[in-house]
Each structure stands twice: as structure tokens, then as C-alpha cells.
N, CA, C and O atoms as a GROMACS GRO file, in nm:
protein
  312
    1MET      N    1   0.082  -0.119   0.000
    1MET     CA    2   0.000   0.000   0.000
    1MET      C    3   0.086   0.125   0.000
    1MET      O    4   0.034   0.236  -0.015
    2ALA      N    5   0.215   0.110   0.017
    2ALA     CA    6   0.302   0.226   0.021
    2ALA      C    7   0.317   0.288  -0.117
    2ALA      O    8   0.349   0.407  -0.128
    3GLY      N    9   0.295   0.209  -0.224
    3GLY     CA   10   0.315   0.261  -0.358
    3GLY      C   11   0.194   0.331  -0.418
    3GLY      O   12   0.202   0.382  -0.530
    4ARG      N   13   0.082   0.336  -0.347
    4ARG     CA   14  -0.039   0.398  -0.401
    4ARG      C   15  -0.036   0.549  -0.388
    4ARG      O   16   0.012   0.602  -0.288
    5ASP      N   17  -0.087   0.616  -0.488
    5ASP     CA   18  -0.098   0.762  -0.484
    5ASP      C   19  -0.227   0.797  -0.407
    5ASP      O   20  -0.332   0.744  -0.443
    6PRO      N   21  -0.223   0.883  -0.304
    6PRO     CA   22  -0.344   0.912  -0.227
    6PRO      C   23  -0.450   0.986  -0.307
    6PRO      O   24  -0.569   0.965  -0.285
    7ASP      N   25  -0.411   1.071  -0.400
    7ASP     CA   26  -0.507   1.145  -0.483
    7ASP      C   27  -0.480   1.117  -0.629
    7ASP      O   28  -0.408   1.194  -0.694
    8PRO      N   29  -0.535   1.008  -0.685
    8PRO     CA   30  -0.511   0.982  -0.827
    8PRO      C   31  -0.587   1.084  -0.912
    8PRO      O   32  -0.695   1.127  -0.874
    9PRO      N   33  -0.532   1.121  -1.027
    9PRO     CA   34  -0.606   1.214  -1.113
    9PRO      C   35  -0.727   1.141  -1.173
    9PRO      O   36  -0.714   1.033  -1.229
   10PHE      N   37  -0.843   1.202  -1.160
   10PHE     CA   38  -0.965   1.142  -1.213
   10PHE      C   39  -0.977   1.178  -1.360
   10PHE      O   40  -0.979   1.295  -1.398
   11ARG      N   41  -0.985   1.075  -1.441
   11ARG     CA   42  -0.999   1.095  -1.584
   11ARG      C   43  -1.114   1.007  -1.632
   11ARG      O   44  -1.144   0.902  -1.575
   12GLY      N   45  -1.174   1.053  -1.737
   12GLY     CA   46  -1.283   0.976  -1.794
   12GLY      C   47  -1.312   1.024  -1.935
   12GLY      O   48  -1.238   1.107  -1.988
   13PRO      N   49  -1.416   0.973  -1.996
   13PRO     CA   50  -1.446   1.012  -2.134
   13PRO      C   51  -1.486   1.160  -2.146
   13PRO      O   52  -1.485   1.214  -2.256
   14TRP      N   53  -1.520   1.224  -2.035
   14TRP     CA   54  -1.562   1.363  -2.037
   14TRP      C   55  -1.446   1.460  -2.016
   14TRP      O   56  -1.464   1.581  -2.031
   15SER      N   57  -1.326   1.409  -1.983
   15SER     CA   58  -1.216   1.497  -1.944
   15SER      C   59  -1.162   1.579  -2.060
   15SER      O   60  -1.105   1.686  -2.038
   16ASP      N   61  -1.176   1.532  -2.184
   16ASP     CA   62  -1.120   1.606  -2.297
   16ASP      C   63  -1.224   1.692  -2.369
   16ASP      O   64  -1.193   1.752  -2.471
   17LEU      N   65  -1.346   1.699  -2.317
   17LEU     CA   66  -1.449   1.780  -2.381
   17LEU      C   67  -1.433   1.926  -2.341
   17LEU      O   68  -1.394   1.956  -2.228
   18PRO      N   69  -1.464   2.018  -2.433
   18PRO     CA   70  -1.459   2.160  -2.397
   18PRO      C   71  -1.577   2.192  -2.305
   18PRO      O   72  -1.677   2.120  -2.305
   19PRO      N   73  -1.568   2.299  -2.226
   19PRO     CA   74  -1.680   2.334  -2.140
   19PRO      C   75  -1.802   2.375  -2.223
   19PRO      O   76  -1.785   2.431  -2.332
   20PRO      N   77  -1.923   2.350  -2.176
   20PRO     CA   78  -2.042   2.384  -2.254
   20PRO      C   79  -2.058   2.536  -2.264
   20PRO      O   80  -2.022   2.611  -2.173
   21GLU      N   81  -2.114   2.579  -2.375
   21GLU     CA   82  -2.138   2.721  -2.394
   21GLU      C   83  -2.258   2.764  -2.310
   21GLU      O   84  -2.356   2.690  -2.301
   22PRO      N   85  -2.252   2.881  -2.248
   22PRO     CA   86  -2.369   2.927  -2.171
   22PRO      C   87  -2.485   2.958  -2.265
   22PRO      O   88  -2.465   3.011  -2.374
   23SER      N   89  -2.605   2.924  -2.222
   23SER     CA   90  -2.722   2.947  -2.306
   23SER      C   91  -2.761   3.094  -2.300
   23SER      O   92  -2.742   3.162  -2.199
   24LYS      N   93  -2.816   3.141  -2.410
   24LYS     CA   94  -2.862   3.279  -2.414
   24LYS      C   95  -2.997   3.286  -2.344
   24LYS      O   96  -3.090   3.213  -2.377
   25ARG      N   97  -3.006   3.374  -2.248
   25ARG     CA   98  -3.131   3.389  -2.174
   25ARG      C   99  -3.219   3.491  -2.245
   25ARG      O  100  -3.170   3.592  -2.295
   26GLN      N  101  -3.347   3.462  -2.249
   26GLN     CA  102  -3.441   3.553  -2.312
   26GLN      C  103  -3.539   3.602  -2.208
   26GLN      O  104  -3.570   3.532  -2.111
   27ALA      N  105  -3.587   3.722  -2.229
   27ALA     CA  106  -3.689   3.777  -2.141
   27ALA      C  107  -3.817   3.696  -2.160
   27ALA      O  108  -3.841   3.645  -2.269
   28PRO      N  109  -3.900   3.683  -2.055
   28PRO     CA  110  -4.022   3.602  -2.068
   28PRO      C  111  -4.115   3.649  -2.179
   28PRO      O  112  -4.186   3.567  -2.238
   29PHE      N  113  -4.116   3.777  -2.209
   29PHE     CA  114  -4.208   3.827  -2.311
   29PHE      C  115  -4.152   3.810  -2.451
   29PHE      O  116  -4.222   3.836  -2.549
   30ARG      N  117  -4.029   3.767  -2.462
   30ARG     CA  118  -3.968   3.748  -2.593
   30ARG      C  119  -3.962   3.601  -2.632
   30ARG      O  120  -3.902   3.566  -2.734
   31TRP      N  121  -4.022   3.514  -2.554
   31TRP     CA  122  -4.024   3.374  -2.589
   31TRP      C  123  -4.107   3.355  -2.715
   31TRP      O  124  -4.206   3.426  -2.735
   32PRO      N  125  -4.068   3.262  -2.799
   32PRO     CA  126  -4.149   3.240  -2.920
   32PRO      C  127  -4.286   3.182  -2.884
   32PRO      O  128  -4.297   3.096  -2.796
   33ALA      N  129  -4.387   3.230  -2.952
   33ALA     CA  130  -4.523   3.186  -2.923
   33ALA      C  131  -4.554   3.052  -2.988
   33ALA      O  132  -4.653   2.988  -2.954
   34ARG      N  133  -4.472   3.011  -3.080
   34ARG     CA  134  -4.498   2.886  -3.150
   34ARG      C  135  -4.385   2.788  -3.126
   34ARG      O  136  -4.271   2.827  -3.100
   35GLY      N  137  -4.419   2.660  -3.134
   35GLY     CA  138  -4.320   2.555  -3.111
   35GLY      C  139  -4.230   2.534  -3.231
   35GLY      O  140  -4.227   2.616  -3.323
   36ALA      N  141  -4.158   2.425  -3.229
   36ALA     CA  142  -4.062   2.397  -3.335
   36ALA      C  143  -4.131   2.366  -3.467
   36ALA      O  144  -4.076   2.393  -3.574
   37ARG      N  145  -4.252   2.309  -3.460
   37ARG     CA  146  -4.322   2.271  -3.583
   37ARG      C  147  -4.417   2.380  -3.631
   37ARG      O  148  -4.488   2.360  -3.729
   38GLY      N  149  -4.420   2.494  -3.563
   38GLY     CA  150  -4.506   2.603  -3.606
   38GLY      C  151  -4.648   2.593  -3.556
   38GLY      O  152  -4.735   2.664  -3.605
   39VAL      N  153  -4.675   2.506  -3.460
   39VAL     CA  154  -4.809   2.496  -3.405
   39VAL      C  155  -4.810   2.552  -3.264
   39VAL      O  156  -4.706   2.557  -3.198
   40ARG      N  157  -4.924   2.595  -3.220
   40ARG     CA  158  -4.937   2.648  -3.086
   40ARG      C  159  -4.928   2.538  -2.982
   40ARG      O  160  -4.983   2.429  -3.000
   41GLU      N  161  -4.858   2.568  -2.872
   41GLU     CA  162  -4.850   2.473  -2.762
   41GLU      C  163  -4.984   2.473  -2.688
   41GLU      O  164  -5.046   2.579  -2.675
   42PRO      N  165  -5.029   2.359  -2.638
   42PRO     CA  166  -5.154   2.358  -2.561
   42PRO      C  167  -5.137   2.429  -2.428
   42PRO      O  168  -5.028   2.432  -2.371
   43ILE      N  169  -5.247   2.486  -2.378
   43ILE     CA  170  -5.242   2.557  -2.250
   43ILE      C  171  -5.212   2.458  -2.139
   43ILE      O  172  -5.129   2.484  -2.051
   44VAL      N  173  -5.280   2.344  -2.142
   44VAL     CA  174  -5.258   2.241  -2.041
   44VAL      C  175  -5.192   2.123  -2.111
   44VAL      O  176  -5.250   2.063  -2.201
   45ARG      N  177  -5.071   2.090  -2.069
   45ARG     CA  178  -5.000   1.978  -2.132
   45ARG      C  179  -5.027   1.848  -2.059
   45ARG      O  180  -5.021   1.741  -2.119
   46ASN      N  181  -5.057   1.856  -1.930
   46ASN     CA  182  -5.073   1.735  -1.851
   46ASN      C  183  -5.210   1.739  -1.784
   46ASN      O  184  -5.227   1.805  -1.681
   47TRP      N  185  -5.306   1.670  -1.841
   47TRP     CA  186  -5.443   1.673  -1.790
   47TRP      C  187  -5.452   1.602  -1.656
   47TRP      O  188  -5.535   1.640  -1.572
   48ARG      N  189  -5.371   1.502  -1.633
   48ARG     CA  190  -5.374   1.430  -1.505
   48ARG      C  191  -5.334   1.525  -1.391
   48ARG      O  192  -5.396   1.524  -1.285
   49GLY      N  193  -5.230   1.605  -1.414
   49GLY     CA  194  -5.189   1.702  -1.313
   49GLY      C  195  -5.296   1.804  -1.286
   49GLY      O  196  -5.318   1.843  -1.171
   50LEU      N  197  -5.364   1.849  -1.391
   50LEU     CA  198  -5.474   1.945  -1.373
   50LEU      C  199  -5.586   1.883  -1.291
   50LEU      O  200  -5.643   1.950  -1.205
   51LEU      N  201  -5.620   1.758  -1.317
   51LEU     CA  202  -5.725   1.692  -1.241
   51LEU      C  203  -5.686   1.675  -1.094
   51LEU      O  204  -5.771   1.688  -1.006
   52ILE      N  205  -5.560   1.646  -1.068
   52ILE     CA  206  -5.514   1.633  -0.929
   52ILE      C  207  -5.526   1.766  -0.857
   52ILE      O  208  -5.572   1.771  -0.743
   53VAL      N  209  -5.486   1.874  -0.922
   53VAL     CA  210  -5.495   2.006  -0.860
   53VAL      C  211  -5.640   2.044  -0.834
   53VAL      O  212  -5.672   2.095  -0.727
   54LEU      N  213  -5.728   2.019  -0.930
   54LEU     CA  214  -5.870   2.050  -0.910
   54LEU      C  215  -5.930   1.967  -0.798
   54LEU      O  216  -6.011   2.018  -0.720
   55PHE      N  217  -5.891   1.841  -0.788
   55PHE     CA  218  -5.938   1.757  -0.679
   55PHE      C  219  -5.893   1.813  -0.545
   55PHE      O  220  -5.973   1.823  -0.451
   56LEU      N  221  -5.766   1.850  -0.536
   56LEU     CA  222  -5.715   1.902  -0.409
   56LEU      C  223  -5.777   2.036  -0.372
   56LEU      O  224  -5.791   2.067  -0.254
   57LEU      N  225  -5.815   2.114  -0.471
   57LEU     CA  226  -5.874   2.245  -0.442
   57LEU      C  227  -6.022   2.237  -0.404
   57LEU      O  228  -6.067   2.310  -0.316
   58PHE      N  229  -6.098   2.149  -0.471
   58PHE     CA  230  -6.242   2.152  -0.454
   58PHE      C  231  -6.300   2.031  -0.382
   58PHE      O  232  -6.393   2.046  -0.303
   59VAL      N  233  -6.250   1.913  -0.408
   59VAL     CA  234  -6.311   1.792  -0.353
   59VAL      C  235  -6.251   1.755  -0.218
   59VAL      O  236  -6.324   1.721  -0.125
   60ALA      N  237  -6.121   1.760  -0.207
   60ALA     CA  238  -6.055   1.717  -0.083
   60ALA      C  239  -6.099   1.796   0.040
   60ALA      O  240  -6.120   1.735   0.145
   61PRO      N  241  -6.114   1.930   0.034
   61PRO     CA  242  -6.161   2.000   0.153
   61PRO      C  243  -6.302   1.957   0.196
   61PRO      O  244  -6.329   1.947   0.316
   62ALA      N  245  -6.390   1.931   0.100
   62ALA     CA  246  -6.524   1.886   0.136
   62ALA      C  247  -6.520   1.748   0.200
   62ALA      O  248  -6.591   1.722   0.297
   63LEU      N  249  -6.437   1.658   0.147
   63LEU     CA  250  -6.424   1.525   0.206
   63LEU      C  251  -6.364   1.532   0.346
   63LEU      O  252  -6.409   1.462   0.437
   64ALA      N  253  -6.263   1.617   0.365
   64ALA     CA  254  -6.201   1.632   0.496
   64ALA      C  255  -6.300   1.688   0.597
   64ALA      O  256  -6.301   1.646   0.712
   65SER      N  257  -6.383   1.782   0.555
   65SER     CA  258  -6.484   1.839   0.644
   65SER      C  259  -6.586   1.732   0.683
   65SER      O  260  -6.626   1.724   0.799
   66TRP      N  261  -6.629   1.652   0.587
   66TRP     CA  262  -6.725   1.547   0.614
   66TRP      C  263  -6.669   1.445   0.713
   66TRP      O  264  -6.739   1.403   0.806
   67VAL      N  265  -6.543   1.404   0.692
   67VAL     CA  266  -6.480   1.308   0.782
   67VAL      C  267  -6.464   1.369   0.922
   67VAL      O  268  -6.484   1.300   1.022
   68ALA      N  269  -6.428   1.496   0.928
   68ALA     CA  270  -6.414   1.561   1.057
   68ALA      C  271  -6.548   1.566   1.131
   68ALA      O  272  -6.552   1.545   1.252
   69HIS      N  273  -6.657   1.592   1.060
   69HIS     CA  274  -6.788   1.595   1.123
   69HIS      C  275  -6.828   1.454   1.170
   69HIS      O  276  -6.890   1.440   1.276
   70LEU      N  277  -6.794   1.350   1.094
   70LEU     CA  278  -6.823   1.214   1.139
   70LEU      C  279  -6.747   1.182   1.268
   70LEU      O  280  -6.804   1.125   1.361
   71ILE      N  281  -6.620   1.220   1.273
   71ILE     CA  282  -6.540   1.192   1.393
   71ILE      C  283  -6.593   1.270   1.512
   71ILE      O  284  -6.601   1.217   1.623
   72MET      N  285  -6.628   1.397   1.491
   72MET     CA  286  -6.682   1.477   1.603
   72MET      C  287  -6.814   1.422   1.652
   72MET      O  288  -6.841   1.427   1.772
   73ALA      N  289  -6.898   1.370   1.561
   73ALA     CA  290  -7.026   1.313   1.601
   73ALA      C  291  -7.005   1.184   1.682
   73ALA      O  292  -7.078   1.158   1.778
   74GLN      N  293  -6.906   1.106   1.645
   74GLN     CA  294  -6.877   0.985   1.722
   74GLN      C  295  -6.825   1.018   1.860
   74GLN      O  296  -6.857   0.949   1.957
   75MET      N  297  -6.745   1.122   1.870
   75MET     CA  298  -6.690   1.162   2.000
   75MET      C  299  -6.800   1.217   2.092
   75MET      O  300  -6.795   1.203   2.214
   76ALA      N  301  -6.900   1.281   2.029
   76ALA     CA  302  -7.010   1.336   2.109
   76ALA      C  303  -7.111   1.228   2.145
   76ALA      O  304  -7.198   1.252   2.229
   77GLY      N  305  -7.102   1.112   2.086
   77GLY     CA  306  -7.194   1.002   2.118
   77GLY      C  307  -7.322   1.007   2.041
   77GLY      O  308  -7.423   0.956   2.091
   78ARG      N  309  -7.326   1.065   1.925
   78ARG     CA  310  -7.448   1.070   1.846
   78ARG      C  311  -7.457   0.955   1.750
   78ARG      O  312  -7.554   0.944   1.675
   0.00000   0.00000   0.00000
């Protein structure tokens, strides 16, 4: 173990690559309105996510209130 170098130089397939170029940042109002194929992007891309958000906003509070009222009624002995 006496012949080992404590800090070997780390090399790999990425070591000879040049550093990546920084991307040009654009202001939000200067983003292109159309996609790569010239069609408009949909407002909602993920319908499942939209349904989850709507459930959490409108249905879940009503269900939680109903369950809370059931538990309170059981505690009161009704």
C-alpha cells in the first residue's frame, strides 16, 4: 500500500471535452409563441396534473370536512 498515490487524477471520457457554452437567456415576453413545428402549444399539457390540482382544491376540503364531522359526532356520542 506504500506505492499507491493518495489522490489519483480522475480521468474519464468527459475529461477532454470543452466546457459547454452558456445558453442565451431571453426575457419572458420574448419567448417564441410557436413551437418547433409552427403549431401552438396547448395551454394544459398534462391533464392528469390538472385533475389532481382541481381535486385538491375543490373535492378534498369537502371530504375532509365530512370526515371531521363524522369523527366529532362519534366523540359526542351521536
